[in-house]
mmCIF file of C-alpha atoms in Angstrom:
data_model
loop_
_atom_site.group_PDB
_atom_site.id
_atom_site.type_symbol
_atom_site.label_atom_id
_atom_site.label_comp_id
_atom_site.label_asym_id
_atom_site.label_seq_id
_atom_site.Cartn_x
_atom_site.Cartn_y
_atom_site.Cartn_z
ATOM 1 C CA MET A 483 -11.568 -7.311 -1.569
ATOM 2 C CA ARG A 484 -13.068 -5.007 -4.127
ATOM 3 C CA VAL A 485 -11.820 -1.357 -4.695
ATOM 4 C CA LEU A 486 -14.969 0.965 -4.698
ATOM 5 C CA SER A 487 -13.131 4.145 -5.326
ATOM 6 C CA PRO A 488 -9.774 4.289 -6.730
ATOM 7 C CA PRO A 489 -6.647 5.886 -5.179
ATOM 8 C CA GLU A 490 -6.006 9.456 -6.127
ATOM 9 C CA GLY A 491 -2.582 11.134 -5.984
ATOM 10 C CA LEU A 492 0.781 9.567 -5.362
ATOM 11 C CA PRO A 493 2.824 9.452 -1.918
ATOM 12 C CA VAL A 494 5.994 10.185 -4.047
ATOM 13 C CA THR A 495 5.851 13.064 -6.570
ATOM 14 C CA VAL A 496 7.843 13.407 -9.906
ATOM 15 C CA ALA A 497 9.509 16.410 -8.345
ATOM 16 C CA GLN A 498 10.939 14.218 -5.524
ATOM 17 C CA PHE A 499 12.180 11.763 -8.076
ATOM 18 C CA ALA A 500 13.962 14.574 -10.267
ATOM 19 C CA ARG A 501 15.489 15.775 -6.886
ATOM 20 C CA GLN A 502 17.415 12.331 -6.802
ATOM 21 C CA ARG A 503 18.139 11.940 -10.694
ATOM 22 C CA HIS A 504 18.211 14.156 -13.733
ATOM 23 C CA ILE A 505 15.519 13.732 -16.050
ATOM 24 C CA ASP A 506 14.392 15.510 -18.990
ATOM 25 C CA GLU A 507 10.789 17.101 -19.139
ATOM 26 C CA ALA A 508 10.014 14.506 -21.756
ATOM 27 C CA ASP A 509 10.370 11.546 -19.254
ATOM 28 C CA GLU A 510 7.915 13.293 -16.678
ATOM 29 C CA VAL A 511 4.977 11.026 -18.006
ATOM 30 C CA LEU A 512 7.021 7.862 -17.740
ATOM 31 C CA ILE A 513 8.109 8.638 -14.317
ATOM 32 C CA GLY A 514 4.862 9.271 -13.184
ATOM 33 C CA GLU A 515 3.757 6.034 -14.517
ATOM 34 C CA LEU A 516 6.500 4.294 -12.982
ATOM 35 C CA LEU A 517 5.909 5.988 -9.469
ATOM 36 C CA ALA A 518 2.109 4.765 -9.835
ATOM 37 C CA THR A 519 3.305 1.276 -10.798
ATOM 38 C CA ALA A 520 5.986 1.029 -7.954
ATOM 39 C CA THR A 521 3.418 2.531 -5.067
ATOM 40 C CA ALA A 522 0.892 -0.670 -6.170
ATOM 41 C CA VAL A 523 3.875 -2.866 -5.908
ATOM 42 C CA VAL A 524 4.837 -1.599 -2.421
ATOM 43 C CA GLU A 525 1.440 -1.599 -1.306
ATOM 44 C CA THR A 526 0.953 -5.260 -2.389
ATOM 45 C CA ALA A 527 4.342 -6.305 -1.031
ATOM 46 C CA THR A 528 3.526 -4.608 2.515
ATOM 47 C CA ASN A 529 0.012 -5.229 2.836
ATOM 48 C CA ARG A 530 -0.249 -1.524 3.746
ATOM 49 C CA MET A 531 -2.707 0.671 1.581
ATOM 50 C CA ILE A 532 -0.560 4.010 1.341
ATOM 51 C CA VAL A 533 -2.856 6.101 -0.687
ATOM 52 C CA PRO A 534 -6.639 6.679 0.551
ATOM 53 C CA ARG A 535 -9.336 4.576 -0.979
ATOM 54 C CA GLN A 536 -12.646 2.963 -0.258
ATOM 55 C CA VAL A 537 -12.717 -0.745 -0.507
ATOM 56 C CA GLU A 538 -15.267 -3.770 0.033
ATOM 57 C CA LEU A 539 -14.302 -6.900 2.044
ATOM 58 C CA ASP A 540 -16.102 -10.057 2.297
ATOM 59 C CA LEU A 541 -16.171 -11.255 5.968
ATOM 60 C CA PRO A 542 -15.554 -14.940 6.687
ATOM 61 C CA GLY A 543 -18.270 -17.247 7.429
ATOM 62 C CA GLY A 544 -18.484 -19.151 10.604
ATOM 63 C CA CYS A 545 -18.046 -18.719 14.279
ATOM 64 C CA TRP A 546 -15.744 -15.802 15.157
ATOM 65 C CA SER A 547 -15.812 -12.962 17.602
ATOM 66 C CA ARG A 548 -13.078 -10.688 16.216
ATOM 67 C CA PHE A 549 -11.596 -10.638 12.727
ATOM 68 C CA TRP A 550 -8.234 -9.020 11.926
ATOM 69 C CA LEU A 551 -8.020 -7.268 8.823
ATOM 70 C CA PRO A 552 -5.746 -8.244 6.205
ATOM 71 C CA PHE A 553 -4.158 -5.135 5.604
ATOM 72 C CA ALA A 554 -3.346 -1.913 7.503
ATOM 73 C CA PRO A 555 -3.896 1.075 7.948
ATOM 74 C CA VAL A 556 -7.867 1.653 8.246
ATOM 75 C CA ILE A 557 -9.439 5.094 8.334
ATOM 76 C CA GLY A 558 -12.770 3.721 9.433
ATOM 77 C CA LEU A 559 -16.043 1.934 8.358
ATOM 78 C CA VAL A 560 -18.009 3.780 5.413
ATOM 79 C CA GLY A 561 -21.054 5.082 6.982
ATOM 80 C CA GLY A 562 -20.018 4.124 10.396
ATOM 81 C CA ALA A 563 -18.893 6.171 13.308
ATOM 82 C CA GLY A 564 -15.249 4.745 12.568
ATOM 83 C CA SER A 565 -15.254 3.615 16.250
ATOM 84 C CA GLU A 566 -16.085 -0.112 15.363
ATOM 85 C CA ILE A 567 -12.545 -0.639 14.147
ATOM 86 C CA ALA A 568 -10.142 -1.672 16.823
ATOM 87 C CA CYS A 569 -6.612 -0.321 16.592
ATOM 88 C CA PRO A 570 -7.092 0.824 13.126
ATOM 89 C CA PHE A 571 -3.485 1.972 12.356
ATOM 90 C CA SER A 572 -1.307 -0.861 13.669
ATOM 91 C CA GLU A 573 -3.592 -3.935 13.895
ATOM 92 C CA PRO A 574 -7.008 -3.161 12.636
ATOM 93 C CA SER A 575 -9.781 -5.659 13.795
ATOM 94 C CA ILE A 576 -13.448 -5.607 13.834
ATOM 95 C CA ALA A 577 -15.815 -7.349 16.334
ATOM 96 C CA ARG A 578 -18.618 -9.467 15.049
ATOM 97 C CA GLU A 579 -21.283 -7.301 16.901
ATOM 98 C CA ALA A 580 -20.082 -4.348 15.109
ATOM 99 C CA VAL A 581 -21.161 -5.418 11.645
ATOM 100 C CA SER A 582 -24.389 -6.564 10.236
ATOM 101 C CA GLY A 583 -24.235 -8.727 6.896
ATOM 102 C CA ALA A 584 -21.331 -10.589 5.027
ATOM 103 C CA THR A 585 -19.450 -7.696 3.566
ATOM 104 C CA ILE A 586 -18.217 -4.239 5.040
ATOM 105 C CA ALA A 587 -16.928 -1.112 3.209
ATOM 106 C CA LEU A 588 -13.662 0.663 4.744
ATOM 107 C CA ASP A 589 -11.887 3.863 4.137
ATOM 108 C CA VAL A 590 -8.229 2.486 4.058
ATOM 109 C CA GLY A 591 -4.864 4.129 3.653
ATOM 110 C CA TYR A 592 -2.931 6.930 5.353
ATOM 111 C CA ALA A 593 -5.648 9.681 5.862
ATOM 112 C CA PRO A 594 -5.215 12.960 4.065
ATOM 113 C CA GLY A 595 -2.694 15.138 5.795
ATOM 114 C CA ALA A 596 -1.294 12.109 7.772
ATOM 115 C CA VAL A 597 2.476 11.220 7.515
ATOM 116 C CA VAL A 598 3.253 8.320 5.642
ATOM 117 C CA PRO A 599 6.186 6.408 7.035
ATOM 118 C CA PRO A 600 9.509 7.383 5.217
ATOM 119 C CA GLN A 601 10.398 3.748 4.451
ATOM 120 C CA LEU A 602 7.288 3.453 2.269
ATOM 121 C CA GLY A 603 8.254 6.537 0.329
ATOM 122 C CA GLN A 604 11.794 5.503 0.276
ATOM 123 C CA ALA A 605 10.988 2.081 -1.158
ATOM 124 C CA ILE A 606 8.818 3.659 -4.000
ATOM 125 C CA LEU A 607 11.239 5.930 -4.769
ATOM 126 C CA MET A 608 14.005 3.184 -4.924
ATOM 127 C CA LEU A 609 12.156 0.777 -6.975
ATOM 128 C CA ALA A 610 10.987 3.563 -9.367
ATOM 129 C CA MET A 611 14.875 4.254 -9.837
ATOM 130 C CA GLU A 612 15.879 0.876 -10.285
ATOM 131 C CA TRP A 613 13.209 0.671 -13.079
ATOM 132 C CA HIS A 614 14.316 3.934 -14.803
ATOM 133 C CA GLU A 615 17.848 2.986 -14.526
ATOM 134 C CA ALA A 616 17.142 -0.258 -16.087
ATOM 135 C CA GLY A 617 15.314 1.243 -18.942
ATOM 136 C CA ILE A 618 11.947 -0.530 -18.022
ATOM 137 C CA THR A 619 8.534 0.923 -19.260
ATOM 138 C CA VAL A 620 5.230 0.223 -17.896
ATOM 139 C CA GLU A 621 3.843 -0.777 -20.920
ATOM 140 C CA GLU A 622 6.440 -3.314 -22.175
ATOM 141 C CA SER A 623 7.074 -6.902 -21.092
ATOM 142 C CA TYR A 624 10.532 -7.796 -19.630
ATOM 143 C CA THR A 625 12.273 -10.031 -17.362
ATOM 144 C CA ALA A 626 12.257 -8.458 -13.780
ATOM 145 C CA PRO A 627 15.645 -7.362 -12.708
ATOM 146 C CA VAL A 628 16.694 -8.592 -9.311
ATOM 147 C CA LEU A 629 15.593 -6.076 -6.761
ATOM 148 C CA SER A 630 18.040 -4.265 -4.719
ATOM 149 C CA PHE A 631 19.006 -5.446 -1.113
ATOM 150 C CA GLY A 632 17.949 -2.005 0.345
ATOM 151 C CA PHE A 633 14.456 -2.331 -1.323
ATOM 152 C CA ARG A 634 13.769 -5.850 -0.071
ATOM 153 C CA ARG A 635 14.845 -4.834 3.425
ATOM 154 C CA LEU A 636 12.457 -1.731 3.425
ATOM 155 C CA VAL A 637 9.666 -3.680 2.431
ATOM 156 C CA ALA A 638 10.229 -6.441 4.844
ATOM 157 C CA GLN A 639 10.494 -3.917 7.415
ATOM 158 C CA MET A 640 7.268 -2.353 6.831
ATOM 159 C CA ARG A 641 5.261 -5.596 5.791
ATOM 160 C CA TYR A 642 1.872 -5.922 7.692
ATOM 161 C CA ARG A 643 0.918 -9.260 9.052
ATOM 162 C CA ARG A 644 -2.314 -9.657 10.737
ATOM 163 C CA PRO A 645 -2.099 -11.349 14.317
ATOM 164 C CA GLN A 646 -2.352 -14.990 14.731
ATOM 165 C CA VAL A 647 -4.662 -16.141 17.334
ATOM 166 C CA VAL A 648 -3.419 -19.305 19.090
ATOM 167 C CA ALA A 649 -5.973 -21.277 21.077
#
């Protein structure tokens, strides 16, 4: 998978973080970086693209009629009507006859204006708070602290796993 257009914006703002913790104005840049990194970690851990972006995906070769995408949610095909993606929010898949070629371009993430599940926002907030409390910055190398039970449970709850077809 290749990202064609980088994500813009964050699902959790510095103001939301500040409501939970008292921060100085000097820390706002650091908090923004922590929130951006925590968003990337949560997206990777859950296979859910939170912030909208455009990606290109190589389709598998061989004989297949339906391919389940390795992440959710999907807004639609780039340049397509968007109707070729079946179950775009819960179990996005594509039919072979809907595509021509070995790669497809997709708009992924929660559409602008759509409600992001609160568990994802809470996981991002929790992770950024844990890092801030531990004094971790984005630039430094460190020994990763043990993640809290609450964070791990939220991520496990929201993890997307593509369906397995059993023949």
